[in-house]
Amino acid sequence: MKYKAIIFDLDGVICHTDHYHYLAWKQLADKLGVYFDETINNRLRGVSRMESLEIILERLEGKLFSKEQKTEFAEEKNVIYKELLRKMSTNDLSQEVKDTLDKIRALGLKLAIGSSSKNARLILTQIGLEDFFDEISDGNNITQSKPHPEVFLKAAEYLKIEPSKCLVVEDAKAGIEAAKAAGMNSAAIGDACGYTLATYDLLTFSKLISYI
Ligand code: BG6
Ligand code: MG
């Protein structure tokens, strides 16, 4: 086998939270009177919460907010977002994803999460995978978010596996770039599919088995 471990991004790979992010940011944007739509939401993929806020505030040219105000805005969005996450359940984990994860485990590979989200553990609990992964590297243990490689390098360090033996699965171009910067191969799914920096394209999640 080419790899000893697979590091999965969470949002957009294991399950889908984009719409909840969109709804929560939209509420905040409406309150601030700033235009926000699904196209702008797509730019937030893989990007940290504070960086996402900066992208949303770009439209309010010239309007300056203090660091404290921005922290409050991000916290306000997160309260709405977490409330929406409560609607998630094991139904948000597809049979295809679950079966593929089980098959990879049966092959003897290690499995980890490499996500920019500070809500990763909450989401994993909602979908019934709280104890499934060997290691979790997320928004709580990093200082720089994707495309910086930190989140994936931390995952490899936690797993005690050299980066060149890890394969990253990502739906964000920033995540594919982060994998490359970490010295890891990557499999692109969803929005990132077709990105030239990715090692493989995954038209379906179950295809992953054929690349390991
Ligand atoms: C990533 C999402 O997984 O997590 C981004 O793709 C999001 O859209 C980021 O901004 C941070 O999420 P959270 O849950 O910490 O606000
Ligand atoms: Mg993602």
Coordinates of N, CA and C and ligand atoms in Angstrom, one line a residue:
M1 N 0.8 -1.2 0.0 CA 0.0 0.0 0.0 C 0.9 1.3 0.0
K2 N 0.4 2.3 -0.7 CA 1.2 3.5 -0.8 C 1.2 4.4 0.4
Y3 N 0.1 4.3 1.2 CA 0.0 5.2 2.3 C -0.2 4.4 3.6
K4 N 0.2 5.1 4.8 CA -0.1 4.5 6.1 C -1.2 5.2 6.8
A5 N -1.6 6.4 6.3 CA -2.7 7.1 6.9 C -3.4 7.9 5.9
I6 N -4.7 8.2 6.2 CA -5.5 9.1 5.4 C -6.0 10.2 6.4
I7 N -5.8 11.4 5.9 CA -6.2 12.6 6.7 C -7.4 13.2 6.0
F8 N -8.6 13.2 6.6 CA -9.8 13.7 6.0 C -10.1 15.2 6.5
D9 N -10.4 16.0 5.5 CA -11.0 17.3 5.9 C -12.4 16.9 6.3
L10 N -13.1 17.7 7.1 CA -14.4 17.3 7.6 C -15.6 17.9 6.8
D11 N -15.7 19.3 6.9 CA -16.8 20.0 6.2 C -16.6 19.8 4.7
G12 N -17.6 19.2 4.0 CA -17.5 19.0 2.6 C -16.9 17.7 2.1
V13 N -16.4 17.0 3.1 CA -15.8 15.7 2.7 C -16.5 14.5 3.4
I14 N -16.5 14.6 4.8 CA -17.2 13.5 5.6 C -18.7 13.9 5.6
C15 N -19.0 15.1 5.8 CA -20.4 15.5 5.8 C -20.5 17.0 5.3
H16 N -21.7 17.5 5.2 CA -21.9 18.8 4.5 C -22.5 19.8 5.4
T17 N -21.7 20.8 5.7 CA -22.2 21.9 6.7 C -22.3 23.2 6.0
D18 N -21.9 23.3 4.7 CA -21.9 24.6 4.0 C -23.1 25.4 4.1
H19 N -24.3 24.7 4.0 CA -25.5 25.4 4.0 C -25.8 26.0 5.4
Y20 N -25.4 25.3 6.4 CA -25.5 25.9 7.8 C -24.6 27.1 8.0
H21 N -23.3 26.9 7.5 CA -22.4 28.1 7.5 C -23.1 29.3 6.8
Y22 N -23.6 29.0 5.6 CA -24.3 30.0 4.8 C -25.4 30.7 5.6
L23 N -26.3 29.9 6.2 CA -27.4 30.5 6.9 C -27.0 31.4 8.1
A24 N -26.0 30.9 8.8 CA -25.5 31.6 9.9 C -24.8 32.9 9.5
W25 N -24.0 32.9 8.5 CA -23.3 34.1 8.0 C -24.3 35.1 7.5
K26 N -25.3 34.5 6.8 CA -26.3 35.4 6.1 C -27.1 36.2 7.2
Q27 N -27.4 35.5 8.3 CA -28.1 36.3 9.4 C -27.3 37.4 9.9
L28 N -26.0 37.2 10.0 CA -25.1 38.2 10.5 C -24.9 39.3 9.5
A29 N -24.7 38.9 8.2 CA -24.6 39.9 7.1 C -25.8 40.8 7.0
D30 N -27.0 40.2 7.1 CA -28.2 41.0 7.0 C -28.3 42.0 8.1
K31 N -27.8 41.6 9.3 CA -27.9 42.5 10.4 C -26.9 43.7 10.2
L32 N -25.8 43.4 9.6 CA -24.7 44.4 9.3 C -25.0 45.2 8.0
G33 N -26.0 44.7 7.3 CA -26.4 45.4 6.0 C -25.4 45.2 4.9
V34 N -24.7 44.0 4.9 CA -23.7 43.7 3.9 C -24.2 42.6 3.0
Y35 N -24.0 42.8 1.7 CA -24.5 41.8 0.7 C -23.7 40.5 0.9
F36 N -24.4 39.3 0.9 CA -23.8 38.0 1.0 C -24.6 37.0 0.3
D37 N -23.9 36.2 -0.5 CA -24.7 35.1 -1.2 C -23.9 33.8 -1.3
E38 N -24.5 32.8 -1.9 CA -23.9 31.5 -1.9 C -22.5 31.5 -2.6
T39 N -22.3 32.4 -3.6 CA -21.0 32.5 -4.3 C -19.9 32.9 -3.4
I40 N -20.3 33.9 -2.6 CA -19.3 34.4 -1.6 C -19.1 33.3 -0.6
N41 N -20.1 32.6 -0.2 CA -20.0 31.5 0.8 C -19.0 30.4 0.3
N42 N -19.0 30.2 -1.0 CA -18.0 29.2 -1.6 C -16.6 29.6 -1.3
R43 N -16.3 30.9 -1.2 CA -15.0 31.4 -0.9 C -14.5 31.1 0.5
L44 N -15.5 30.7 1.4 CA -15.2 30.5 2.8 C -14.7 29.1 3.1
R45 N -14.8 28.2 2.0 CA -14.5 26.8 2.2 C -13.0 26.6 2.7
G46 N -12.9 26.0 3.8 CA -11.5 25.7 4.3 C -10.9 26.8 5.1
V47 N -11.5 28.0 5.0 CA -10.9 29.2 5.6 C -11.4 29.4 7.0
S48 N -10.6 29.9 7.9 CA -10.9 30.0 9.3 C -12.1 30.9 9.5
R49 N -12.7 30.9 10.7 CA -13.9 31.7 11.1 C -13.6 33.2 10.9
M50 N -12.4 33.6 11.5 CA -12.1 35.1 11.4 C -11.8 35.5 10.0
E51 N -11.1 34.6 9.2 CA -10.8 35.0 7.8 C -12.1 35.0 7.0
S52 N -13.0 34.1 7.3 CA -14.3 34.1 6.7 C -15.0 35.5 6.9
L53 N -15.0 36.0 8.1 CA -15.6 37.2 8.5 C -15.0 38.4 7.6
E54 N -13.6 38.4 7.5 CA -12.9 39.4 6.8 C -13.4 39.4 5.3
I55 N -13.6 38.2 4.7 CA -14.1 38.1 3.3 C -15.5 38.7 3.2
I56 N -16.3 38.4 4.2 CA -17.7 39.0 4.2 C -17.7 40.5 4.3
L57 N -16.8 41.0 5.2 CA -16.7 42.5 5.4 C -16.1 43.2 4.3
E58 N -15.4 42.5 3.3 CA -14.8 43.2 2.1 C -15.8 44.1 1.4
R59 N -17.1 43.7 1.4 CA -18.1 44.4 0.7 C -18.5 45.8 1.4
L60 N -18.1 45.9 2.7 CA -18.4 47.1 3.4 C -17.1 48.0 3.3
E61 N -16.8 48.4 2.0 CA -15.5 49.1 1.8 C -15.4 50.3 2.7
G62 N -14.3 50.5 3.3 CA -14.1 51.7 4.1 C -14.6 51.7 5.5
K63 N -15.5 50.8 5.8 CA -16.1 50.7 7.1 C -15.2 49.9 8.0
L64 N -14.7 50.5 9.1 CA -13.8 49.8 9.9 C -14.4 49.4 11.2
F65 N -14.1 48.2 11.6 CA -14.6 47.7 12.9 C -13.3 47.3 13.8
S66 N -13.5 47.5 15.1 CA -12.4 47.1 16.0 C -12.3 45.6 16.1
K67 N -11.1 45.2 16.6 CA -10.8 43.8 16.7 C -11.9 43.1 17.6
E68 N -12.3 43.9 18.7 CA -13.3 43.4 19.6 C -14.7 43.2 18.9
Q69 N -15.0 44.2 18.1 CA -16.3 44.1 17.4 C -16.3 42.9 16.5
K70 N -15.2 42.7 15.8 CA -15.1 41.5 14.9 C -15.2 40.2 15.6
T71 N -14.5 40.2 16.8 CA -14.6 38.9 17.6 C -16.1 38.7 18.0
E72 N -16.8 39.8 18.3 CA -18.2 39.6 18.7 C -19.0 39.1 17.5
F73 N -18.8 39.7 16.3 CA -19.5 39.2 15.1 C -19.3 37.7 14.9
A74 N -18.0 37.3 15.0 CA -17.7 35.9 14.7 C -18.4 35.0 15.8
E75 N -18.4 35.5 17.0 CA -19.0 34.7 18.1 C -20.5 34.6 17.8
E76 N -21.1 35.7 17.4 CA -22.6 35.8 17.1 C -22.9 34.8 16.0
K77 N -22.1 34.8 15.0 CA -22.3 33.8 13.9 C -22.2 32.4 14.4
N78 N -21.2 32.1 15.3 CA -21.0 30.8 15.8 C -22.1 30.3 16.7
V79 N -22.8 31.2 17.4 CA -23.9 30.8 18.2 C -25.0 30.3 17.3
I80 N -25.3 31.1 16.2 CA -26.4 30.7 15.3 C -26.0 29.3 14.6
Y81 N -24.7 29.2 14.2 CA -24.2 28.0 13.5 C -24.4 26.8 14.4
K82 N -23.9 26.9 15.7 CA -24.0 25.8 16.6 C -25.5 25.3 16.8
E83 N -26.4 26.3 16.8 CA -27.8 26.0 17.0 C -28.3 25.2 15.8
L84 N -27.8 25.6 14.6 CA -28.2 24.8 13.3 C -27.5 23.4 13.3
L85 N -26.3 23.3 13.9 CA -25.7 22.0 13.9 C -26.4 21.0 14.7
R86 N -27.2 21.5 15.6 CA -28.0 20.6 16.5 C -29.0 19.7 15.6
K87 N -29.3 20.3 14.4 CA -30.2 19.5 13.5 C -29.5 18.3 12.9
M88 N -28.2 18.3 13.0 CA -27.5 17.2 12.3 C -27.6 15.9 13.1
S89 N -27.6 14.8 12.4 CA -27.7 13.5 13.0 C -26.9 12.5 12.2
T90 N -27.0 11.2 12.6 CA -26.4 10.1 11.9 C -26.9 10.1 10.5
N91 N -28.0 10.7 10.2 CA -28.5 10.7 8.8 C -27.7 11.6 7.9
D92 N -26.8 12.4 8.5 CA -26.0 13.3 7.7 C -24.6 12.6 7.4
L93 N -24.5 11.4 7.7 CA -23.3 10.6 7.3 C -23.8 9.6 6.3
S94 N -23.3 9.7 5.1 CA -23.9 8.8 4.0 C -23.3 7.4 4.2
Q95 N -24.1 6.4 3.7 CA -23.7 5.0 3.8 C -22.4 4.8 3.0
E96 N -22.2 5.5 1.9 CA -21.0 5.4 1.1 C -19.8 5.8 1.9
V97 N -19.9 7.0 2.6 CA -18.8 7.5 3.4 C -18.5 6.5 4.5
K98 N -19.5 6.1 5.2 CA -19.3 5.2 6.4 C -18.6 3.8 5.9
D99 N -19.2 3.3 4.8 CA -18.6 2.0 4.3 C -17.2 2.1 3.9
T100 N -16.9 3.2 3.2 CA -15.5 3.5 2.8 C -14.6 3.6 3.9
L101 N -15.0 4.4 4.9 CA -14.1 4.6 6.1 C -13.9 3.2 6.8
D102 N -14.9 2.4 6.9 CA -14.7 1.1 7.5 C -13.8 0.2 6.7
K103 N -13.9 0.3 5.4 CA -13.0 -0.5 4.5 C -11.5 -0.1 4.7
I104 N -11.3 1.2 4.8 CA -9.9 1.7 4.9 C -9.4 1.3 6.3
R105 N -10.2 1.3 7.3 CA -9.8 0.9 8.6 C -9.4 -0.6 8.6
A106 N -10.2 -1.4 7.9 CA -10.0 -2.8 7.8 C -8.7 -3.2 7.0
L107 N -8.3 -2.2 6.2 CA -7.0 -2.4 5.5 C -5.8 -2.1 6.4
G108 N -6.1 -1.6 7.6 CA -5.0 -1.4 8.5 C -4.4 0.0 8.5
L109 N -5.0 0.9 7.7 CA -4.5 2.3 7.7 C -5.1 3.1 8.9
K110 N -4.3 4.1 9.3 CA -4.8 5.1 10.3 C -5.6 6.1 9.7
L111 N -6.6 6.6 10.4 CA -7.5 7.7 9.9 C -7.5 8.9 10.9
A112 N -7.4 10.0 10.3 CA -7.4 11.3 11.1 C -8.3 12.3 10.4
I113 N -8.6 13.3 11.2 CA -9.3 14.5 10.7 C -8.3 15.6 10.7
G114 N -8.4 16.4 9.6 CA -7.6 17.6 9.5 C -8.5 18.8 9.0
S115 N -9.1 19.5 10.0 CA -10.2 20.4 9.7 C -9.8 21.8 10.3
S116 N -10.2 22.9 9.6 CA -10.0 24.2 10.1 C -11.0 24.6 11.2
S117 N -12.0 23.8 11.3 CA -13.2 24.1 12.2 C -12.9 23.9 13.7
K118 N -13.3 24.8 14.5 CA -13.3 24.7 16.0 C -14.5 23.9 16.4
N119 N -15.4 23.6 15.6 CA -16.6 22.8 15.9 C -16.5 21.3 15.4
A120 N -15.3 20.9 15.0 CA -15.1 19.6 14.4 C -15.6 18.5 15.4
R121 N -15.3 18.5 16.6 CA -15.7 17.5 17.5 C -17.2 17.4 17.7
L122 N -17.8 18.6 17.8 CA -19.3 18.7 17.9 C -19.9 18.0 16.7
I123 N -19.4 18.4 15.5 CA -20.0 17.8 14.3 C -19.8 16.3 14.2
L124 N -18.6 15.8 14.6 CA -18.4 14.4 14.6 C -19.3 13.7 15.6
T125 N -19.6 14.3 16.7 CA -20.6 13.7 17.7 C -22.0 13.7 17.1
Q126 N -22.4 14.8 16.4 CA -23.7 14.8 15.8 C -23.9 13.7 14.8
I127 N -22.8 13.4 14.0 CA -23.0 12.3 13.0 C -22.6 10.9 13.4
G128 N -22.3 10.8 14.7 CA -22.0 9.5 15.3 C -20.6 9.0 15.1
L129 N -19.6 9.9 14.8 CA -18.2 9.5 14.6 C -17.3 10.0 15.7
E130 N -17.8 10.3 16.8 CA -17.0 11.0 17.9 C -15.8 10.1 18.3
D131 N -15.9 8.8 18.2 CA -14.8 7.9 18.7 C -14.2 7.2 17.5
F132 N -14.5 7.6 16.3 CA -14.0 6.8 15.1 C -12.6 7.0 14.7
F133 N -12.2 8.3 14.7 CA -10.9 8.6 14.1 C -9.8 8.4 15.1
D134 N -8.6 8.0 14.6 CA -7.4 7.8 15.5 C -7.0 9.1 16.1
E135 N -7.0 10.2 15.3 CA -6.6 11.5 15.8 C -7.4 12.6 15.2
I136 N -7.5 13.7 15.9 CA -8.2 14.9 15.3 C -7.3 16.1 15.4
S137 N -7.0 16.7 14.3 CA -6.3 18.0 14.3 C -7.4 19.0 13.7
D138 N -7.6 20.0 14.5 CA -8.7 21.0 14.0 C -8.4 22.4 14.4
G139 N -9.3 23.3 14.2 CA -9.1 24.7 14.4 C -8.7 25.1 15.8
N140 N -8.8 24.1 16.8 CA -8.4 24.4 18.1 C -6.9 24.2 18.4
N141 N -6.2 23.5 17.5 CA -4.8 23.2 17.7 C -3.9 23.9 16.7
I142 N -4.4 24.8 16.0 CA -3.5 25.5 15.0 C -3.6 27.0 15.1
T143 N -2.5 27.6 14.6 CA -2.5 29.1 14.6 C -2.6 29.7 13.2
Q144 N -2.4 28.8 12.2 CA -2.5 29.3 10.8 C -3.4 28.3 10.1
S145 N -4.4 28.9 9.4 CA -5.3 27.9 8.7 C -4.9 27.7 7.2
K146 N -5.5 26.7 6.6 CA -5.2 26.3 5.2 C -5.3 27.6 4.4
P147 N -4.4 27.8 3.4 CA -3.5 26.9 2.8 C -2.2 26.6 3.5
H148 N -2.0 27.1 4.8 CA -0.9 26.8 5.6 C -1.0 25.3 5.9
P149 N 0.2 24.6 5.9 CA 0.1 23.1 6.1 C -0.1 22.7 7.6
E150 N -0.1 23.6 8.5 CA -0.1 23.3 10.0 C -1.1 22.2 10.4
V151 N -2.3 22.3 9.9 CA -3.4 21.4 10.4 C -3.0 19.9 10.0
F152 N -2.5 19.8 8.8 CA -2.1 18.4 8.3 C -0.8 17.9 9.0
L153 N 0.1 18.8 9.2 CA 1.4 18.4 9.8 C 1.1 18.0 11.2
K154 N 0.2 18.7 11.9 CA -0.2 18.3 13.3 C -0.8 16.9 13.3
A155 N -1.7 16.7 12.3 CA -2.4 15.4 12.2 C -1.3 14.3 12.1
A156 N -0.3 14.5 11.2 CA 0.7 13.5 11.0 C 1.5 13.3 12.3
E157 N 1.8 14.4 12.9 CA 2.6 14.3 14.2 C 1.8 13.5 15.2
Y158 N 0.5 13.8 15.4 CA -0.4 13.1 16.3 C -0.4 11.6 16.0
L159 N -0.4 11.3 14.7 CA -0.5 9.9 14.3 C 0.9 9.2 14.3
K160 N 1.9 10.0 14.4 CA 3.3 9.5 14.4 C 3.6 8.8 13.1
I161 N 3.2 9.4 12.0 CA 3.4 8.9 10.7 C 4.0 10.0 9.8
E162 N 5.1 9.7 9.1 CA 5.7 10.7 8.3 C 4.8 11.3 7.2
P163 N 4.8 12.6 6.9 CA 3.9 13.3 6.0 C 3.8 12.6 4.6
S164 N 5.0 12.1 4.1 CA 5.0 11.5 2.8 C 4.1 10.2 2.7
K165 N 3.8 9.6 3.9 CA 3.0 8.4 3.9 C 1.5 8.7 4.2
C166 N 1.2 10.0 4.3 CA -0.2 10.4 4.5 C -0.9 10.9 3.2
L167 N -2.1 10.6 3.0 CA -2.9 11.1 1.9 C -4.0 12.0 2.5
V168 N -4.2 13.2 1.9 CA -5.2 14.1 2.4 C -6.4 14.0 1.4
V169 N -7.6 14.1 2.0 CA -8.8 14.2 1.2 C -9.5 15.5 1.5
E170 N -9.7 16.3 0.4 CA -10.1 17.7 0.6 C -11.1 18.1 -0.5
D171 N -12.0 19.1 -0.1 CA -13.0 19.7 -1.0 C -12.6 21.1 -1.3
A172 N -11.6 21.6 -0.6 CA -11.2 23.1 -0.8 C -9.9 23.2 -1.5
K173 N -9.8 24.1 -2.4 CA -8.5 24.4 -3.1 C -7.4 24.7 -2.1
A174 N -7.8 25.5 -1.1 CA -6.9 25.9 0.0 C -6.3 24.7 0.7
G175 N -7.2 23.7 0.9 CA -6.8 22.4 1.5 C -5.8 21.6 0.7
I176 N -6.0 21.6 -0.6 CA -5.1 20.9 -1.6 C -3.8 21.6 -1.5
E177 N -3.8 22.9 -1.5 CA -2.5 23.6 -1.4 C -1.8 23.3 0.0
A178 N -2.6 23.2 1.0 CA -2.0 22.9 2.3 C -1.4 21.5 2.4
A179 N -2.0 20.6 1.7 CA -1.5 19.2 1.6 C -0.2 19.2 0.9
K180 N -0.1 19.9 -0.2 CA 1.1 20.0 -1.0 C 2.2 20.6 -0.2
A181 N 1.9 21.7 0.5 CA 2.9 22.4 1.4 C 3.4 21.5 2.5
A182 N 2.5 20.5 2.9 CA 2.9 19.6 4.0 C 3.7 18.4 3.4
G183 N 3.9 18.4 2.1 CA 4.6 17.2 1.5 C 3.7 16.0 1.5
M184 N 2.4 16.2 1.3 CA 1.4 15.1 1.3 C 0.7 15.0 -0.1
N185 N 0.4 13.8 -0.5 CA -0.4 13.7 -1.7 C -1.9 14.1 -1.3
S186 N -2.7 14.4 -2.3 CA -4.1 14.7 -2.0 C -5.1 14.2 -3.0
A187 N -6.3 13.9 -2.5 CA -7.4 13.5 -3.4 C -8.4 14.6 -3.3
A188 N -8.8 15.2 -4.4 CA -9.8 16.3 -4.5 C -11.2 15.8 -4.7
I189 N -12.1 16.3 -3.9 CA -13.5 15.9 -4.1 C -14.4 17.2 -4.2
G190 N -15.5 17.1 -4.8 CA -16.5 18.2 -4.8 C -15.9 19.4 -5.5
D191 N -15.9 20.5 -4.8 CA -15.5 21.8 -5.4 C -14.0 21.8 -5.9
A192 N -13.2 21.0 -5.2 CA -11.8 21.0 -5.5 C -11.4 20.1 -6.7
C193 N -12.4 19.3 -7.1 CA -12.2 18.3 -8.2 C -11.7 19.0 -9.4
G194 N -10.7 18.4 -10.0 CA -10.1 19.1 -11.2 C -9.0 20.0 -11.0
Y195 N -8.7 20.3 -9.7 CA -7.7 21.3 -9.4 C -6.3 20.6 -9.7
T196 N -5.5 21.3 -10.5 CA -4.3 20.7 -11.0 C -3.3 20.3 -9.9
L197 N -3.3 21.0 -8.7 CA -2.4 20.7 -7.7 C -2.7 19.4 -6.9
A198 N -3.9 18.8 -7.1 CA -4.3 17.6 -6.5 C -3.6 16.4 -7.1
T199 N -3.3 15.4 -6.4 CA -2.8 14.1 -6.9 C -3.8 13.3 -7.6
Y200 N -5.0 13.2 -7.0 CA -6.1 12.4 -7.6 C -7.4 13.2 -7.6
D201 N -8.3 12.8 -8.5 CA -9.7 13.4 -8.4 C -10.6 12.3 -8.0
L202 N -11.5 12.6 -7.0 CA -12.4 11.7 -6.5 C -13.8 12.0 -7.1
L203 N -14.3 11.3 -8.0 CA -15.6 11.6 -8.5 C -16.7 11.1 -7.5
T204 N -16.3 10.1 -6.8 CA -17.2 9.6 -5.7 C -16.2 9.2 -4.5
F205 N -16.8 9.4 -3.3 CA -15.9 9.1 -2.1 C -15.4 7.7 -2.1
S206 N -16.2 6.7 -2.6 CA -15.8 5.3 -2.5 C -14.6 5.0 -3.4
K207 N -14.3 5.9 -4.4 CA -13.2 5.7 -5.3 C -11.8 5.8 -4.6
L208 N -11.9 6.4 -3.4 CA -10.7 6.5 -2.6 C -9.9 5.2 -2.4
I209 N -10.7 4.2 -2.2 CA -10.1 2.8 -2.0 C -9.1 2.5 -3.1
S210 N -9.4 2.9 -4.4 CA -8.5 2.5 -5.5 C -7.2 3.3 -5.5
Y211 N -7.0 4.3 -4.7 CA -5.8 5.1 -4.7 C -4.9 4.8 -3.5
I212 N -5.3 3.9 -2.6 CA -4.4 3.7 -1.4 C -3.6 2.4 -1.5
Ligands
BG6_1 C1 -14.0 24.8 7.7 C2 -15.0 25.3 6.7 O1 -14.0 23.5 7.8 O2 -14.1 25.4 9.0 C3 -15.0 26.9 6.7 O3 -14.8 24.8 5.4 C4 -15.1 27.4 8.1 O4 -16.1 27.4 5.9 C5 -14.0 26.8 9.0 O5 -15.0 28.8 8.1 C6 -14.1 27.3 10.5 O6 -15.2 26.8 11.0 P1 -15.7 27.0 12.5 O7 -16.7 25.9 12.8 O8 -14.5 27.0 13.4 O9 -16.4 28.4 12.5
MG2 MG -13.9 21.4 3.5

